[in-house]
Each structure stands twice: as C-alpha cells, then as structure tokens.
Coordinates of C-alpha atoms in Angstrom, one line a residue:
M253 CA 103.3 84.8 85.9
K254 CA 105.6 82.7 84.4
I255 CA 104.9 83.2 81.4
L256 CA 105.3 86.9 81.7
S257 CA 108.6 86.6 83.3
I258 CA 109.9 84.6 80.2
L259 CA 108.6 86.8 77.7
Y260 CA 109.9 89.9 79.7
S261 CA 113.2 88.1 79.9
A262 CA 113.5 87.3 76.1
F263 CA 112.8 91.2 75.7
L264 CA 115.5 92.1 78.1
V265 CA 118.0 89.7 76.4
G266 CA 117.5 91.2 73.1
T267 CA 117.8 94.5 74.4
A268 CA 121.0 94.2 76.2
S269 CA 122.6 92.1 73.5
V270 CA 121.9 94.7 71.0
E271 CA 123.5 97.4 73.2
A272 CA 126.2 95.5 74.4
G273 CA 127.3 94.6 70.9
S274 CA 127.7 98.2 70.0
N275 CA 129.8 99.3 72.6
N276 CA 133.0 98.4 70.7
G277 CA 133.6 95.1 73.1
S278 CA 134.1 97.4 76.1
N279 CA 131.4 94.9 77.6
N280 CA 133.5 92.2 78.3
L281 CA 134.1 94.1 81.7
L282 CA 130.7 93.6 82.8
R283 CA 130.2 90.9 85.6
G284 CA 127.4 88.5 85.6
Q285 CA 124.0 89.8 84.5
N286 CA 124.7 93.4 85.3
Q287 CA 124.7 94.9 81.5
G288 CA 126.2 98.0 82.8
P289 CA 126.1 101.8 81.5
T290 CA 125.4 100.3 78.0
S291 CA 121.9 99.0 79.3
I292 CA 121.2 102.5 80.6
G293 CA 120.0 104.1 77.3
T294 CA 116.4 106.0 77.6
T295 CA 115.0 103.7 75.0
I296 CA 111.6 105.6 74.9
D297 CA 113.9 108.4 73.0
N298 CA 114.4 105.7 70.1
N299 CA 118.4 106.4 70.4
R300 CA 119.5 103.1 71.6
G301 CA 122.4 102.2 69.0
T302 CA 123.8 105.8 68.9
T303 CA 127.6 106.2 69.2
Q304 CA 129.6 108.9 69.6
S305 CA 133.1 108.7 67.4
N306 CA 134.0 112.1 67.8
S307 CA 133.4 113.8 71.0
K308 CA 132.8 117.3 69.1
R309 CA 130.0 116.0 67.0
D310 CA 127.3 117.3 69.4
L311 CA 128.9 120.6 70.3
Q312 CA 128.1 124.1 69.4
S313 CA 128.9 127.4 71.4
D314 CA 130.0 128.0 75.0
P315 CA 128.0 125.2 77.1
M316 CA 127.9 127.9 79.9
D317 CA 126.2 130.5 77.5
L318 CA 123.3 128.4 76.1
P319 CA 119.7 128.8 77.7
L320 CA 118.3 126.3 80.0
P321 CA 115.7 124.1 78.4
P322 CA 112.4 124.4 79.8
N323 CA 110.8 121.8 82.5
D324 CA 107.4 120.1 81.0
P325 CA 104.5 120.4 83.4
A326 CA 102.3 117.5 83.9
K327 CA 99.2 117.0 82.2
R328 CA 97.7 115.0 84.4
S329 CA 96.6 115.8 88.4
C330 CA 96.8 114.1 91.7
G331 CA 93.9 111.7 92.3
D332 CA 93.1 111.5 88.3
I333 CA 91.3 108.1 87.4
I334 CA 92.9 107.9 83.6
N335 CA 91.2 105.1 82.4
I336 CA 90.0 101.6 82.1
A337 CA 91.5 98.9 79.7
T338 CA 89.2 96.1 79.2
V339 CA 90.4 92.7 79.1
D340 CA 89.9 92.5 75.5
Q341 CA 91.8 95.9 75.0
I342 CA 94.6 94.2 76.7
K343 CA 94.9 91.0 74.8
Q344 CA 95.0 92.8 71.7
V345 CA 98.2 94.9 73.0
A346 CA 99.6 91.5 74.1
A347 CA 99.4 90.4 70.7
A348 CA 101.1 93.4 69.5
V349 CA 103.9 92.4 72.0
V350 CA 104.4 88.9 71.2
G351 CA 104.5 90.0 67.6
V352 CA 107.5 92.5 68.7
V353 CA 109.1 90.6 71.2
L354 CA 108.9 87.0 69.1
G355 CA 108.4 88.2 65.3
S356 CA 111.3 86.5 64.1
N357 CA 110.4 83.3 65.5
P358 CA 106.8 82.5 64.5
A359 CA 106.8 79.0 66.2
A360 CA 107.5 80.5 69.2
A361 CA 105.0 83.1 68.9
A362 CA 102.4 80.4 68.1
V363 CA 103.1 79.2 71.6
A364 CA 103.3 82.4 73.7
L365 CA 100.7 84.1 72.3
P366 CA 97.5 82.0 73.5
T367 CA 99.7 81.5 76.8
V368 CA 100.0 84.9 77.4
Q369 CA 96.6 85.9 76.4
G370 CA 95.6 83.0 78.8
I371 CA 96.2 84.4 81.9
L372 CA 95.1 88.0 81.0
K373 CA 91.8 87.9 83.0
Y374 CA 90.6 91.2 84.3
D375 CA 90.0 94.6 83.1
V376 CA 92.7 97.8 84.5
Q377 CA 91.8 100.8 85.9
A378 CA 94.9 103.1 86.3
Q379 CA 94.7 106.4 88.7
V380 CA 97.6 108.8 89.7
V381 CA 98.2 108.6 93.5
C382 CA 100.2 111.1 95.3
G383 CA 101.6 111.6 99.0
T384 CA 104.7 112.7 101.1
C385 CA 106.5 111.2 103.4
D386 CA 105.2 113.8 106.1
E387 CA 101.3 112.8 105.1
V388 CA 102.3 108.9 105.0
R389 CA 103.9 109.2 108.7
E390 CA 100.5 110.8 109.7
M391 CA 98.0 108.8 107.7
Y392 CA 99.6 105.9 109.8
D393 CA 99.6 107.4 113.1
G394 CA 103.8 107.7 112.9
A395 CA 103.3 103.8 113.0
N396 CA 106.8 102.0 114.2
F397 CA 106.7 99.9 111.3
M398 CA 107.9 96.2 111.5
S399 CA 109.4 93.6 109.7
S400 CA 110.2 89.8 110.5
E401 CA 113.7 90.8 111.4
G402 CA 112.8 94.2 113.5
P403 CA 111.7 97.6 113.4
S404 CA 111.9 99.4 109.8
D405 CA 114.7 101.9 109.1
F406 CA 111.4 104.0 107.7
D407 CA 112.4 107.0 109.6
S408 CA 116.1 107.2 108.2
Y409 CA 114.4 108.0 104.7
C410 CA 111.1 109.6 105.4
G411 CA 111.3 110.8 108.9
E412 CA 110.8 114.2 109.7
G413 CA 113.1 116.8 108.5
K414 CA 114.9 114.4 105.8
F415 CA 115.6 115.6 102.1
A416 CA 112.2 115.7 100.3
A417 CA 110.2 114.1 102.8
D418 CA 107.9 117.1 102.7
K419 CA 107.8 116.7 98.8
T420 CA 104.9 115.3 96.7
F421 CA 105.8 112.0 95.0
S422 CA 103.4 110.2 92.4
S423 CA 103.1 107.1 91.0
L424 CA 100.6 104.9 89.2
L425 CA 98.2 102.7 90.5
L426 CA 96.9 99.8 88.7
I427 CA 93.9 98.1 90.4
P428 CA 92.7 94.9 88.4
Y429 CA 88.8 95.2 87.5
D430 CA 86.1 92.7 87.3
G431 CA 84.5 93.5 83.9
E432 CA 80.9 92.2 84.5
T433 CA 80.5 94.2 87.7
G434 CA 82.5 97.1 86.5
K435 CA 84.3 97.1 90.2
P436 CA 87.4 96.1 91.8
I437 CA 87.7 92.4 92.1
Q438 CA 86.9 91.5 95.7
G439 CA 88.9 89.3 98.0
T440 CA 92.7 89.4 98.7
L441 CA 95.2 90.2 96.1
K442 CA 99.3 90.1 96.1
P443 CA 100.5 93.7 95.4
H444 CA 103.5 94.4 92.6
L445 CA 106.1 97.4 92.8
Y446 CA 107.4 98.1 89.5
M447 CA 110.2 100.5 88.9
K448 CA 110.7 102.8 85.8
S449 CA 113.5 103.0 83.7
F450 CA 116.3 105.5 83.3
S451 CA 115.4 108.8 81.6
G452 CA 115.9 112.5 81.8
R453 CA 112.5 113.6 80.7
D454 CA 110.5 115.1 83.2
Q455 CA 107.4 113.5 81.8
Q456 CA 109.0 109.7 81.2
A457 CA 106.8 108.7 83.9
P458 CA 104.4 106.0 84.6
T459 CA 101.5 108.5 85.7
E460 CA 102.4 110.6 82.3
F461 CA 103.0 108.2 79.9
W462 CA 100.4 105.6 80.4
T463 CA 98.3 105.8 77.1
D464 CA 94.9 107.4 76.5
D465 CA 94.5 105.5 73.3
F466 CA 94.9 101.6 73.7
D467 CA 94.7 101.3 70.2
Q468 CA 98.0 103.1 70.0
W469 CA 99.7 100.3 72.0
N470 CA 98.3 97.6 69.9
S471 CA 99.5 98.9 66.7
T472 CA 100.9 96.9 64.2
D473 CA 102.8 99.6 62.5
P474 CA 106.4 99.1 62.8
V475 CA 107.4 102.7 62.5
I476 CA 104.8 103.0 65.6
L477 CA 106.2 100.0 67.6
Q478 CA 109.7 101.2 66.9
G479 CA 108.8 104.0 69.0
L480 CA 106.8 102.6 71.7
I481 CA 109.5 100.0 72.2
G482 CA 110.9 101.3 75.2
V483 CA 107.0 101.5 76.8
F484 CA 107.3 97.7 76.9
Y485 CA 108.8 97.3 80.3
D486 CA 107.6 100.8 81.7
G487 CA 104.1 100.2 80.4
W488 CA 103.0 96.6 78.7
A489 CA 104.4 94.9 81.3
P490 CA 102.9 96.3 84.4
L491 CA 99.5 96.3 82.5
F492 CA 99.8 92.5 81.7
I493 CA 100.8 91.9 85.3
A494 CA 97.7 93.6 86.7
S495 CA 95.4 92.2 84.3
T496 CA 96.5 89.2 85.9
G497 CA 94.6 89.8 89.2
T498 CA 97.6 92.0 90.4
V499 CA 97.6 95.2 92.3
V500 CA 100.6 97.0 90.6
M501 CA 102.2 100.1 92.1
A502 CA 104.8 102.3 89.8
P503 CA 106.6 105.2 91.4
D504 CA 107.5 108.2 89.1
Y505 CA 110.4 108.9 91.4
L506 CA 111.4 112.6 92.7
G507 CA 111.9 115.1 89.7
Y508 CA 108.9 113.2 87.5
G509 CA 105.6 113.3 87.3
Q510 CA 103.8 115.6 89.8
S511 CA 107.4 116.5 91.1
Y512 CA 109.0 117.5 88.2
L513 CA 110.2 120.8 89.3
E514 CA 112.0 119.2 92.0
P515 CA 115.7 117.9 91.7
K516 CA 116.3 114.6 89.8
L517 CA 118.3 112.3 92.1
N518 CA 118.9 109.4 89.7
G519 CA 121.0 106.6 91.6
I520 CA 120.0 107.8 95.1
K521 CA 118.7 105.4 97.5
A522 CA 116.8 107.4 99.7
I523 CA 114.9 108.6 97.0
Y524 CA 113.8 104.9 95.8
Q525 CA 112.9 104.1 99.4
Q526 CA 110.6 107.4 99.7
S527 CA 109.4 106.5 96.2
T528 CA 108.2 102.7 97.2
A529 CA 107.0 103.3 100.5
I530 CA 104.7 106.5 99.5
A531 CA 103.5 104.5 96.6
F532 CA 102.6 101.4 98.5
L533 CA 101.3 102.8 101.7
K534 CA 99.3 105.3 100.1
S535 CA 97.9 102.6 97.4
K536 CA 97.1 100.5 100.3
K537 CA 94.9 102.6 101.8
I538 CA 93.1 103.3 98.6
V539 CA 92.7 99.5 97.7
E540 CA 91.5 98.6 101.1
S541 CA 89.1 101.5 101.6
T542 CA 86.0 99.8 101.0
G543 CA 87.0 96.6 103.0
C544 CA 86.3 94.3 100.0
T545 CA 89.5 94.2 98.3
L546 CA 92.7 93.5 100.7
L547 CA 96.6 93.5 99.8
E548 CA 98.5 90.4 100.8
K549 CA 101.8 90.5 102.7
D550 CA 103.2 88.0 100.0
M551 CA 104.4 90.3 96.8
S552 CA 106.4 90.8 93.8
A553 CA 108.5 93.1 92.1
S554 CA 110.7 94.0 89.0
G555 CA 112.3 96.9 87.0
Y556 CA 114.7 97.7 84.3
S557 CA 117.8 99.6 83.6
E558 CA 117.8 102.5 86.8
G559 CA 114.3 100.5 87.6
G560 CA 116.5 97.3 88.0
A561 CA 118.7 98.8 90.7
A562 CA 115.4 101.0 92.3
V563 CA 113.2 97.6 92.6
V564 CA 116.3 96.0 95.0
I565 CA 116.2 99.0 97.0
G566 CA 112.5 99.4 97.2
A567 CA 112.0 95.6 97.8
N568 CA 114.0 95.7 100.5
A569 CA 112.1 98.7 102.0
L570 CA 109.0 96.8 101.5
L571 CA 110.7 94.0 103.6
E572 CA 111.0 96.6 106.2
L573 CA 107.3 97.6 106.2
G574 CA 106.5 94.0 106.9
Q575 CA 105.7 92.6 103.2
D576 CA 107.1 89.2 102.2
I577 CA 109.0 89.8 98.8
L578 CA 108.6 86.4 97.0
N579 CA 110.3 87.5 93.8
V580 CA 112.5 90.4 92.5
D581 CA 113.0 90.4 88.4
S582 CA 115.8 93.0 87.8
G583 CA 117.4 93.5 84.1
G584 CA 120.3 96.0 83.0
A585 CA 120.8 97.2 86.3
P586 CA 123.5 99.7 87.4
F587 CA 124.3 98.1 90.6
D588 CA 127.7 99.3 90.9
S589 CA 127.9 103.2 90.4
S590 CA 131.4 103.3 90.7
F591 CA 132.5 100.5 88.5
Q592 CA 129.9 101.8 85.6
I593 CA 131.1 105.1 85.8
A594 CA 134.5 104.2 85.6
L595 CA 133.5 102.0 82.5
A596 CA 132.3 105.3 81.2
I597 CA 135.2 107.3 81.8
K598 CA 137.4 104.8 79.8
A599 CA 134.9 104.6 76.9
I600 CA 134.6 108.4 76.8
D601 CA 138.3 108.6 77.1
S602 CA 138.6 106.6 73.7
G603 CA 136.7 108.8 72.0
N604 CA 134.3 106.3 70.6
F605 CA 131.1 105.8 73.1
L606 CA 127.7 105.4 73.5
L607 CA 126.0 108.6 73.9
S608 CA 123.8 107.1 76.8
V609 CA 127.0 106.0 78.5
R610 CA 128.3 109.4 78.9
D611 CA 124.9 110.8 79.9
F612 CA 124.5 108.2 82.6
A613 CA 127.9 109.1 83.9
V614 CA 126.7 113.0 84.4
S615 CA 123.6 112.1 85.6
A616 CA 124.8 109.8 88.2
A617 CA 127.4 112.5 89.1
A618 CA 125.2 115.2 89.4
S619 CA 122.9 113.6 91.6
I620 CA 125.8 112.9 93.8
S621 CA 127.0 116.5 93.9
S622 CA 125.1 118.3 96.9
K623 CA 121.7 118.0 95.5
S624 CA 120.5 116.2 98.4
S625 CA 121.4 117.7 101.7
D626 CA 121.5 114.0 103.4
L627 CA 124.6 112.9 101.1
A628 CA 127.9 112.3 102.9
N629 CA 129.4 114.4 100.8
S630 CA 127.0 117.2 100.5
N631 CA 128.9 120.9 100.6
V632 CA 131.9 119.3 101.9
G633 CA 133.7 120.2 98.8
Q634 CA 133.8 116.5 97.6
N635 CA 131.0 116.6 94.8
F636 CA 131.2 113.9 92.4
L637 CA 131.3 117.0 89.6
N638 CA 133.5 119.5 89.7
D639 CA 133.5 123.2 91.2
V640 CA 133.4 124.6 87.8
W641 CA 130.4 122.6 86.5
V642 CA 128.5 121.4 89.6
D643 CA 125.8 124.3 89.7
R644 CA 125.5 124.6 85.9
L645 CA 125.0 120.6 85.5
N646 CA 122.6 120.4 88.6
E647 CA 120.3 122.9 86.9
V648 CA 120.5 121.3 83.4
T649 CA 120.0 117.6 84.4
N650 CA 117.2 118.8 86.6
R651 CA 115.1 120.1 83.7
N652 CA 113.4 118.5 80.8
I653 CA 116.5 116.6 79.4
I654 CA 116.1 113.9 76.1
F655 CA 119.4 112.0 77.1
Q656 CA 121.6 111.2 73.8
T657 CA 120.2 114.3 72.2
T658 CA 119.9 117.4 73.9
L659 CA 122.4 117.3 77.0
G660 CA 125.7 117.2 74.5
P661 CA 125.4 121.1 73.9
Y662 CA 125.7 121.5 77.5
L663 CA 128.8 119.5 78.2
P664 CA 132.3 120.5 77.7
D665 CA 134.7 118.8 75.4
P666 CA 136.1 116.2 76.5
A667 CA 133.0 115.5 78.5
T668 CA 135.0 113.7 81.2
D669 CA 135.9 117.8 82.4
V670 CA 133.0 117.8 84.2
F671 CA 134.3 115.3 86.8
N672 CA 135.7 115.9 90.0
A673 CA 139.5 116.2 89.3
G674 CA 141.1 114.2 92.0
W675 CA 138.8 111.3 91.5
L676 CA 139.1 111.6 87.7
E677 CA 142.7 111.4 88.0
H678 CA 142.6 108.4 90.8
T679 CA 140.3 106.5 88.3
R680 CA 142.2 106.8 85.1
S681 CA 145.4 105.3 87.1
T682 CA 143.2 102.4 88.7
L683 CA 142.1 101.7 85.3
A684 CA 145.5 101.3 84.0
T685 CA 145.9 98.6 86.5
N686 CA 142.8 97.1 85.4
V687 CA 140.9 98.0 88.4
T688 CA 137.6 99.6 87.6
D689 CA 136.9 100.6 91.3
S690 CA 138.3 103.7 92.1
C691 CA 136.4 103.7 95.4
I692 CA 138.3 100.7 96.9
T693 CA 141.2 103.3 98.3
T694 CA 140.4 106.6 99.4
T695 CA 142.1 109.9 100.1
P696 CA 140.8 111.6 103.6
G697 CA 140.0 115.2 102.8
V698 CA 139.7 114.4 99.1
D699 CA 137.5 111.6 97.8
D700 CA 136.4 109.9 101.1
L701 CA 133.3 111.0 101.6
L702 CA 132.5 111.1 97.9
C703 CA 133.1 107.6 98.0
Q704 CA 131.4 106.9 100.7
A705 CA 128.3 108.7 99.4
I706 CA 128.7 106.7 96.0
I707 CA 129.2 103.3 98.3
E708 CA 126.4 104.1 100.4
N709 CA 124.0 104.3 97.4
E710 CA 124.7 101.4 95.4
A711 CA 122.3 99.1 95.2
I712 CA 124.8 96.1 95.3
G713 CA 124.7 96.4 98.8
F714 CA 121.5 95.0 98.8
A715 CA 121.7 92.3 96.0
A716 CA 125.2 91.0 96.6
G717 CA 126.1 91.8 100.2
P718 CA 129.9 92.9 101.1
R719 CA 131.4 95.3 98.1
L720 CA 134.3 93.6 96.7
S721 CA 136.9 94.4 94.1
P722 CA 135.8 93.1 90.6
F723 CA 139.4 91.6 89.8

C-alpha cells in the first residue's frame, strides 16, 4: 500500500502547487499542508487554474431573475452491480495513471509502474449501496455502538429525528474478487474509507462517475486524460486500493447520487458522519452476508479536497463504531472554515481571484445558512448568507452546479455582498490586523451562534485539537 500512498502524494503535490501558484501569492498565508481554498476547485470540471481579474466578467442579467438550473437525476439505482474490472484492466489503468503523474520523469515512471502493477492482484466488483440512519439503527437492533474509549455518539448525528436521519444516502462499494473463482475473496479483509472531493454537480459522486468502460480510464489520448484528471483521486485511487485485496467504501454525501434532490451541505460534520456510518454499516452487512468474507477492525481512510476534511471526521466516526484506524491520508483539506473563507474574502476584495475560491466560499456559507435545522445558528437570524440572498442561494447551490462556470451568473457584483453583513465587516476588520480567524471574538446576538456553527463543523477540531489563532 505504501507505493500507492507515494503515487497519490506525488499527484497531490503537483496539483496543489499549480493551484497555489496561480493565486497571486495569497498562498503565503496558508498553514502547514493545508492548501486552503486554492485546492478546493472542482477539478473534474477542468477549470482549476481559472482566475477572475474582473468580478463583472461572468455576470449577465439580474441574478435574481435567472431561472434555476435543473437537477441531474441519477442514472444508476440502489443495489445495482455496476461492473467487474479485471486485474488486467486495472493494470492498464495503472499504466495510464503513472504516465500522467510521472510523465515528466521517465526514470521514476519506469520504477513506479512495475511496483504499482505488482500489488494489483484482484478483480474488483463495483456496486451501489444505499441506506438511511433509521434503517441502519433497525438493522443493528438499535445497538449501542462502543469504541475502545466508550459509547459512540452515533445517536448525536444518526439518532431518531436528527436532520436527514430518514434520507437515503448512497455509496460505492468495491469488493475484491478472485479472478479464477469469480467470487469475492474469502477470509478476513481490511476495509478502507474513501471520501470524495468538492463539486457542485449532482452526479459528481462515486456511484455515478464510476466508469462503464475501463478503456476510457486507461486512454493514452492527452485530451481525454486531461478531462479525466480529477478522477484520479476519486476513481482510480479507490480502484487500485480495492485491487490489493481491500474492501473500499466511498460515500456520495447528501445531495449527490441517489439523494440528488436533497440539500447539499458541503462542510457539515453530521453529513460526513452519516455518510460514513451508513456506507460502512450497510457495506459490512453485504460483504459478510455469505459468512465467507469478514471485515477486520483495522482499517485505513483517505480523501482529497473536501474529502480531505470529510475523511478526518469520518474516520473519527468509525473509531467510535469500534473500528481501529491505522492511517488517514488527507490532502488539500479545508480544515478551518473560518480561516479559509476569510482568505476567500481577501482574494475577492482584491479583484483578482480564483473562481474556485469564490464558489467554495459561497457554497460553504450556504451550508451554514439554515439548510440543516440541527445547526446552532439555524433560523435565529444569524445565517452565514445575508437575509436578501439566503433563500435564493440555498436553492441555487442545491441544484446541479458546475462550480467556476455556472454559479457566477447567480451572484451579485461584488460576490461578497451575499455574506452576512455583520460577519463580513468584522472579518474585514480582523484581516486588516493580519488575523484571519474572525471567530476568535464574537458579539452576542450578532455572530455568536454563527461562529458556534462554523467552529462545531470544522475538521480542525478532529485533526489538531484545540482551536488556535493562526497568528
């Protein structure tokens, strides 16, 4: 598995440097390996380096008058067996991936390719798994899940009456198959959680973008490969991991896949916890149903972009369900939402910014604007979006949006006008003193509950302990 991690990291380093370098120097404020909003672009849209030097460039008529974009229905159904990739097909895909990642270094590619192909041993079956929190609770007889440190907080996010507890979540399940018997590998296998990257598209979800034609994923055509580059960490990486003999679960999240008509809540902790718990517990029942294949307690997890933050939250949920997490690979993750959005405000105010920065900030703000009734600031007059824009943008961001392309016409000029005016003023004043965390101080009745909602949903609390100012 180590060589996959190295290859994965090589790709992430390359993408992060491209995006950070195109952000006009603002990346010098980023901390550690947190690539911040510059790494939150929806790479599958092939618009990663797009900059906006004039905020009026993509505006048309009054944003309020534009018709809402349609939703994009799922083409697959719950329970579908999508396909089985043979180990030979997977090795061909690996050759294409190594060519993309290490194409400028033939010597490294010559070493990496046989190493990667050498650990790919099994066929992989892909299928769509669906479930709800309510269903999982009943399936496990309302079990009081226990970790090594005590009872799980499963009911805090999946309990009866919790937001979205009755909604269907879909996920992709990858099961390693024995090519000779045509059946799942027998024995005890390690599971792996994979959390997808950021996108506004309804069907930019593991269960939907999983290919019907593996020849497409191993193309040597540079135009096709460029269009597929974002699939690397959301498709190819889970495929390779599964082919080593690991069972992979990749949730779609609420608002994607089968739940495309539900609200999208990018950045909301409970959604990642629900997605993870449902995907794992339903998949475990499926894998172990024959009694010939069991899942170990030891497991690993990975994710990039939004998934880099989601996987830290998801891994903690699995710990509390009794799993032992050996390793978490997190790349380009927006761990600290207040910090990320403050940098987005600074970039937008400068007039020269990545469209992905703007769209990430708007999407994150919409998620903390009364979409979920369980948030501390829900329906108390402290939305992240201002009152004029909250209903409209909550509707828009719940539709099939191609970030960096179709969201712009729905925004005012300047785009910062969509944010809560009090929070925006406070953020600008703190930025002027080189403090990027506007929730370090709050005003009761103005932004205290808003900041509570922001902080409670940040992955940094899981990854780095107590919240600290960056300066």
